[in-house]
Amino acid sequence: MEIHVARPAGTCYGVERALKLAREAARSAKGAPVASLGELIHNPQAVDTLRLIGVDVVTSLDDLAPAGDGVESTLIIRSHGVAPCVIEEAEARGAKVVDATCPHVARVQEAAEKLADEGYTVLIVGEPDHPEVFGIEARAGKKAHIVAGASDLPPLEELKDERVGVVIQTTQTAEALNEVVAELRDKVRELRVVNTICSATTKRQQATEALSHQVDVMIVVGGHNSGNTRRLYEISREACPRSYHIETKAELDEAWFEGAQKVGVTAGASTPEDQLQSVVARISEIAPSEQLGADYES
């Protein structure tokens, strides 16, 4: 059996940067409280590893250990970003803030804010309950709308006289953006589209799609709570029905590989390389590989 790993796969620059900042914050804190506001990245295993070095997870600023008596608490802003008022409040409470917002996410926030400042009604294409989208919405003005697709658009009758600006969550697909734009085109007074899909997302999606056409079984590695990993799985499943989304090697089932000649492996942008490689190693144990670790690039 051949095992092929899509490239690129696994952690992107923004995730690597967030993990690096968190590790540095833990080292420099010298025992003082350190916490991220929400999970730093959507990878439970990586978050657990950070806990081992002293980076806790809090769900609100009220859960952050109070500063005082010469002890300064550190709050890490997760890679998905937050509303500006959250950072302001944290600083007002005396916390040291480490902003690990992905630079690509920050670019979406800035684009949404600029559109709102210029008088556009901003539409955010993305998952309504995703933390990245919450941060974008906070910058997008009071008239902003979050849409998962064209079916979620406000009534076009309400938008026809509006100047409409569109941005998109960094980990969404080009198809989702194109669907919304096609529905709006020629139906509003003015349409301005800022394609804010991250290039790392696009490259991983393209590599996954290319590989999934070439193999009998496809394994997608990453957090079950990771939107970008779920999209890789959806893309893979369209071309390769025997596709499986797992977080760790323990989830692999030997029955999945029966009769397979070629197996493909890919990983979401929040999946560290060691997790990816542990899955590849386990597959090679299940069915010894003739080409272990051979990469497949789109």
Coordinates of C-alpha atoms in Angstrom, one line a residue:
M1 CA 0.0 0.0 0.0
E2 CA 1.2 3.5 -0.9
I3 CA 0.8 6.4 1.6
H4 CA 0.8 9.9 0.1
V5 CA 0.7 13.1 2.2
A6 CA -0.8 16.2 0.7
R7 CA 1.4 19.2 0.7
P8 CA 0.9 21.7 2.0
A9 CA -0.9 20.2 5.0
G10 CA -0.9 21.0 8.7
T11 CA -0.2 24.2 10.6
C12 CA -0.2 27.5 8.7
Y13 CA 1.8 30.6 9.6
G14 CA -0.9 32.1 11.7
V15 CA -1.2 29.0 13.9
E16 CA 2.5 28.6 14.2
R17 CA 2.8 32.2 15.2
A18 CA 0.0 31.8 17.9
L19 CA 1.7 28.8 19.4
K20 CA 5.0 30.5 19.5
L21 CA 3.6 33.6 21.2
A22 CA 1.8 31.4 23.8
R23 CA 5.0 29.4 24.6
E24 CA 7.0 32.7 24.9
A25 CA 4.3 34.1 27.2
A26 CA 4.4 31.1 29.4
R27 CA 8.2 31.3 29.7
S28 CA 8.3 35.0 30.5
A29 CA 5.4 34.9 33.0
K30 CA 7.7 33.0 35.5
G31 CA 4.8 31.3 37.2
A32 CA 2.3 34.2 37.0
P33 CA -1.2 33.4 35.5
V34 CA -1.3 33.0 31.7
A35 CA -4.5 32.2 29.8
S36 CA -5.9 32.4 26.4
L37 CA -9.4 33.8 25.9
G38 CA -11.0 30.7 24.4
E39 CA -8.9 27.9 22.9
L40 CA -5.9 29.4 21.2
I41 CA -6.4 27.2 18.1
H42 CA -9.0 24.6 17.2
N43 CA -6.9 21.6 18.1
P44 CA -7.7 20.0 21.4
Q45 CA -4.4 18.1 21.7
A46 CA -2.3 21.3 21.1
V47 CA -4.4 23.1 23.7
D48 CA -3.8 20.4 26.2
T49 CA -0.1 20.6 25.5
L50 CA -0.2 24.3 26.2
R51 CA -1.9 23.7 29.5
L52 CA 1.0 21.5 30.6
I53 CA 3.3 24.5 30.3
G54 CA 1.0 26.9 32.1
V55 CA -1.3 28.3 29.5
D56 CA -4.8 28.0 30.8
V57 CA -8.1 28.6 28.9
V58 CA -10.7 31.0 30.1
T59 CA -14.1 31.7 28.6
S60 CA -14.5 35.3 29.9
L61 CA -12.4 38.1 31.3
D62 CA -14.1 37.4 34.7
D63 CA -12.3 34.1 34.8
L64 CA -8.8 35.6 34.4
A65 CA -6.8 35.7 37.6
P66 CA -6.8 39.3 38.9
A67 CA -3.6 41.3 38.8
G68 CA -2.2 42.7 42.0
D69 CA 0.6 42.4 44.6
G70 CA 3.2 42.7 41.8
V71 CA 1.7 39.8 39.9
E72 CA 0.7 40.6 36.3
S73 CA -1.7 38.2 34.6
T74 CA -1.2 37.6 30.9
L75 CA -4.1 37.2 28.5
I76 CA -3.5 35.7 25.1
I77 CA -5.9 36.7 22.3
R78 CA -6.6 33.6 20.3
S79 CA -5.7 33.3 16.7
H80 CA -9.3 33.9 15.6
G81 CA -9.2 37.4 17.1
V82 CA -11.7 39.3 19.2
A83 CA -13.7 42.5 19.3
P84 CA -11.5 45.6 20.1
C85 CA -13.5 46.3 23.2
V86 CA -12.3 43.0 24.7
I87 CA -8.7 44.0 24.5
E88 CA -9.4 47.4 25.9
E89 CA -11.3 45.9 28.9
A90 CA -8.5 43.4 29.6
E91 CA -5.9 46.1 29.6
A92 CA -8.2 48.2 31.9
R93 CA -8.2 45.3 34.3
G94 CA -4.4 45.4 34.5
A95 CA -3.7 42.3 32.3
K96 CA -0.8 42.1 29.9
V97 CA -2.3 41.3 26.5
V98 CA -0.5 39.2 24.0
D99 CA -2.3 39.5 20.7
A100 CA -2.0 36.2 18.8
T101 CA -4.6 37.1 16.2
C102 CA -3.7 35.6 12.9
P103 CA -2.5 38.4 10.6
H104 CA -4.8 37.2 7.8
V105 CA -7.7 37.4 10.3
A106 CA -6.7 40.9 11.2
R107 CA -6.8 41.8 7.5
V108 CA -10.4 40.7 7.3
Q109 CA -11.2 42.8 10.4
E110 CA -9.6 45.8 8.8
A111 CA -11.4 45.3 5.5
A112 CA -14.8 45.0 7.2
E113 CA -14.1 48.1 9.3
K114 CA -13.0 50.1 6.2
L115 CA -16.1 49.1 4.3
A116 CA -18.3 50.1 7.2
D117 CA -16.5 53.4 7.6
E118 CA -17.1 54.1 3.9
G119 CA -20.9 53.5 4.3
Y120 CA -21.3 50.0 3.0
T121 CA -23.6 47.5 4.4
V122 CA -21.2 44.6 5.2
L123 CA -22.0 41.0 4.6
I124 CA -19.7 38.5 6.2
V125 CA -19.6 35.1 4.6
G126 CA -18.9 32.5 7.3
E127 CA -20.1 30.4 10.2
P128 CA -22.4 32.4 12.4
D129 CA -21.1 30.8 15.6
H130 CA -17.4 30.9 14.8
P131 CA -15.1 33.1 17.0
E132 CA -13.4 34.5 14.0
V133 CA -16.7 35.8 12.6
F134 CA -17.6 37.4 16.0
G135 CA -14.4 39.5 15.8
I136 CA -15.1 40.5 12.2
E137 CA -18.7 41.4 13.0
A138 CA -17.5 43.7 15.8
R139 CA -15.7 45.8 13.2
A140 CA -18.3 45.6 10.5
G141 CA -20.8 48.2 11.8
K142 CA -24.4 48.0 13.0
K143 CA -25.8 47.0 9.6
A144 CA -23.6 44.0 9.2
H145 CA -25.0 40.6 8.3
I146 CA -23.5 37.1 8.7
V147 CA -24.4 34.7 6.0
A148 CA -23.3 31.0 5.6
G149 CA -24.4 31.1 1.9
A150 CA -26.8 32.7 -0.6
S151 CA -29.8 31.2 1.2
D152 CA -29.0 33.2 4.3
L153 CA -28.9 36.6 2.5
P154 CA -31.3 39.3 3.8
P155 CA -34.3 39.9 1.5
L156 CA -32.9 41.4 -1.7
E157 CA -35.7 44.0 -1.6
E158 CA -34.0 45.4 1.5
L159 CA -30.6 45.6 -0.1
K160 CA -31.4 46.8 -3.6
D161 CA -30.7 50.5 -2.8
E162 CA -27.7 49.7 -0.6
R163 CA -24.0 49.9 -1.2
V164 CA -23.0 46.3 -0.2
G165 CA -19.5 45.2 0.8
V166 CA -18.6 41.5 1.1
V167 CA -15.8 39.9 3.1
I168 CA -15.4 36.2 3.9
Q169 CA -14.1 34.2 6.9
T170 CA -10.5 33.2 6.1
T171 CA -11.1 29.4 6.1
Q172 CA -14.2 29.4 3.9
T173 CA -14.2 28.2 0.3
A174 CA -14.1 30.3 -2.9
E175 CA -17.4 28.5 -3.9
A176 CA -19.2 29.9 -0.9
L177 CA -18.0 33.4 -1.8
N178 CA -18.9 33.0 -5.5
E179 CA -22.4 31.8 -4.6
V180 CA -23.2 34.9 -2.5
V181 CA -21.7 37.3 -5.0
A182 CA -23.6 35.7 -7.9
E183 CA -26.8 36.2 -6.0
L184 CA -26.1 39.8 -5.3
R185 CA -24.6 40.9 -8.6
D186 CA -26.8 43.4 -10.5
K187 CA -29.4 43.3 -7.6
V188 CA -27.9 46.0 -5.3
R189 CA -27.0 49.6 -6.0
E190 CA -23.2 48.9 -5.6
L191 CA -21.3 45.7 -4.8
R192 CA -17.8 45.7 -3.5
V193 CA -16.1 42.3 -2.8
V194 CA -13.0 41.8 -0.8
N195 CA -11.8 38.2 -1.1
T196 CA -10.3 37.6 2.3
I197 CA -9.8 33.8 2.1
C198 CA -6.4 33.0 3.4
S199 CA -4.0 31.7 0.8
A200 CA -2.9 28.9 3.2
T201 CA -6.5 27.7 3.3
T202 CA -6.8 27.8 -0.5
K203 CA -3.5 25.8 -1.0
R204 CA -4.5 23.2 1.5
Q205 CA -7.9 22.8 -0.1
Q206 CA -6.4 22.5 -3.6
A207 CA -3.8 19.9 -2.5
T208 CA -6.5 17.9 -0.7
E209 CA -8.8 17.9 -3.7
A210 CA -6.0 16.9 -6.1
L211 CA -4.8 14.0 -3.9
S212 CA -8.3 12.8 -3.1
H213 CA -8.8 12.0 -6.8
Q214 CA -5.8 9.8 -6.8
V215 CA -6.3 7.5 -3.8
D216 CA -8.7 4.8 -2.5
V217 CA -8.9 6.1 1.1
M218 CA -8.4 9.6 2.4
I219 CA -7.6 10.5 6.0
V220 CA -8.1 14.1 7.2
V221 CA -6.4 14.9 10.5
G222 CA -7.5 17.8 12.7
G223 CA -9.8 18.9 15.5
H224 CA -13.4 18.0 15.1
N225 CA -14.1 21.6 16.2
S226 CA -11.9 23.0 13.4
G227 CA -13.9 24.6 10.5
N228 CA -11.0 24.5 8.1
T229 CA -10.4 20.8 8.7
R230 CA -14.1 20.0 8.3
R231 CA -14.0 21.7 4.9
L232 CA -11.0 19.6 3.9
Y233 CA -13.0 16.6 4.8
E234 CA -16.0 17.8 2.8
I235 CA -13.7 18.4 -0.2
S236 CA -12.1 15.0 0.1
R237 CA -15.3 13.1 0.5
E238 CA -16.7 14.5 -2.8
A239 CA -13.9 12.8 -4.7
C240 CA -13.1 9.9 -2.4
P241 CA -16.2 8.4 -0.6
R242 CA -13.9 6.5 1.7
S243 CA -12.7 9.7 3.5
Y244 CA -12.5 9.9 7.3
H245 CA -11.9 12.9 9.6
I246 CA -9.9 12.0 12.8
E247 CA -8.1 13.9 15.5
T248 CA -5.6 11.3 16.5
K249 CA -4.2 8.0 15.4
A250 CA -6.3 6.2 18.0
E251 CA -9.4 6.8 15.9
L252 CA -8.0 4.9 12.9
D253 CA -9.9 1.7 12.1
E254 CA -8.1 -1.1 10.3
A255 CA -11.2 -2.0 8.3
W256 CA -11.0 1.4 6.5
F257 CA -8.0 0.2 4.6
E258 CA -9.1 -3.2 3.4
G259 CA -8.4 -3.6 -0.3
A260 CA -6.8 -0.1 -0.6
Q261 CA -3.8 0.3 -2.8
K262 CA -3.3 4.1 -2.2
V263 CA -4.0 6.1 0.9
G264 CA -4.0 9.9 1.1
V265 CA -3.4 11.9 4.3
T266 CA -4.0 15.6 4.8
A267 CA -4.4 17.9 7.8
G268 CA -6.1 21.1 8.7
A269 CA -4.2 24.4 9.2
S270 CA -4.4 23.9 13.0
T271 CA -2.9 20.4 13.1
P272 CA 0.8 20.3 14.2
E273 CA 3.2 18.2 12.1
D274 CA 3.8 15.7 14.9
Q275 CA 0.1 14.8 15.0
L276 CA 0.1 14.4 11.2
Q277 CA 3.2 12.2 11.2
S278 CA 1.9 10.0 14.1
V279 CA -1.2 9.2 11.9
V280 CA 1.0 8.3 8.9
A281 CA 3.2 6.1 11.1
R282 CA 0.1 4.3 12.5
I283 CA -1.3 3.7 9.0
S284 CA 2.0 2.2 8.0
E285 CA 1.7 -0.2 10.9
I286 CA -1.8 -1.2 9.9
A287 CA -0.8 -1.9 6.3
P288 CA 3.0 -1.8 5.6
S289 CA 3.7 0.9 3.0
E290 CA 5.8 0.6 -0.1
Q291 CA 6.1 4.4 -0.3
L292 CA 5.7 5.6 3.3
G293 CA 5.6 9.4 3.5
A294 CA 5.6 10.1 -0.2
D295 CA 4.3 13.6 -0.7
Y296 CA 1.7 14.6 -3.2
E297 CA 1.6 18.3 -4.2
S298 CA -1.2 20.0 -6.1

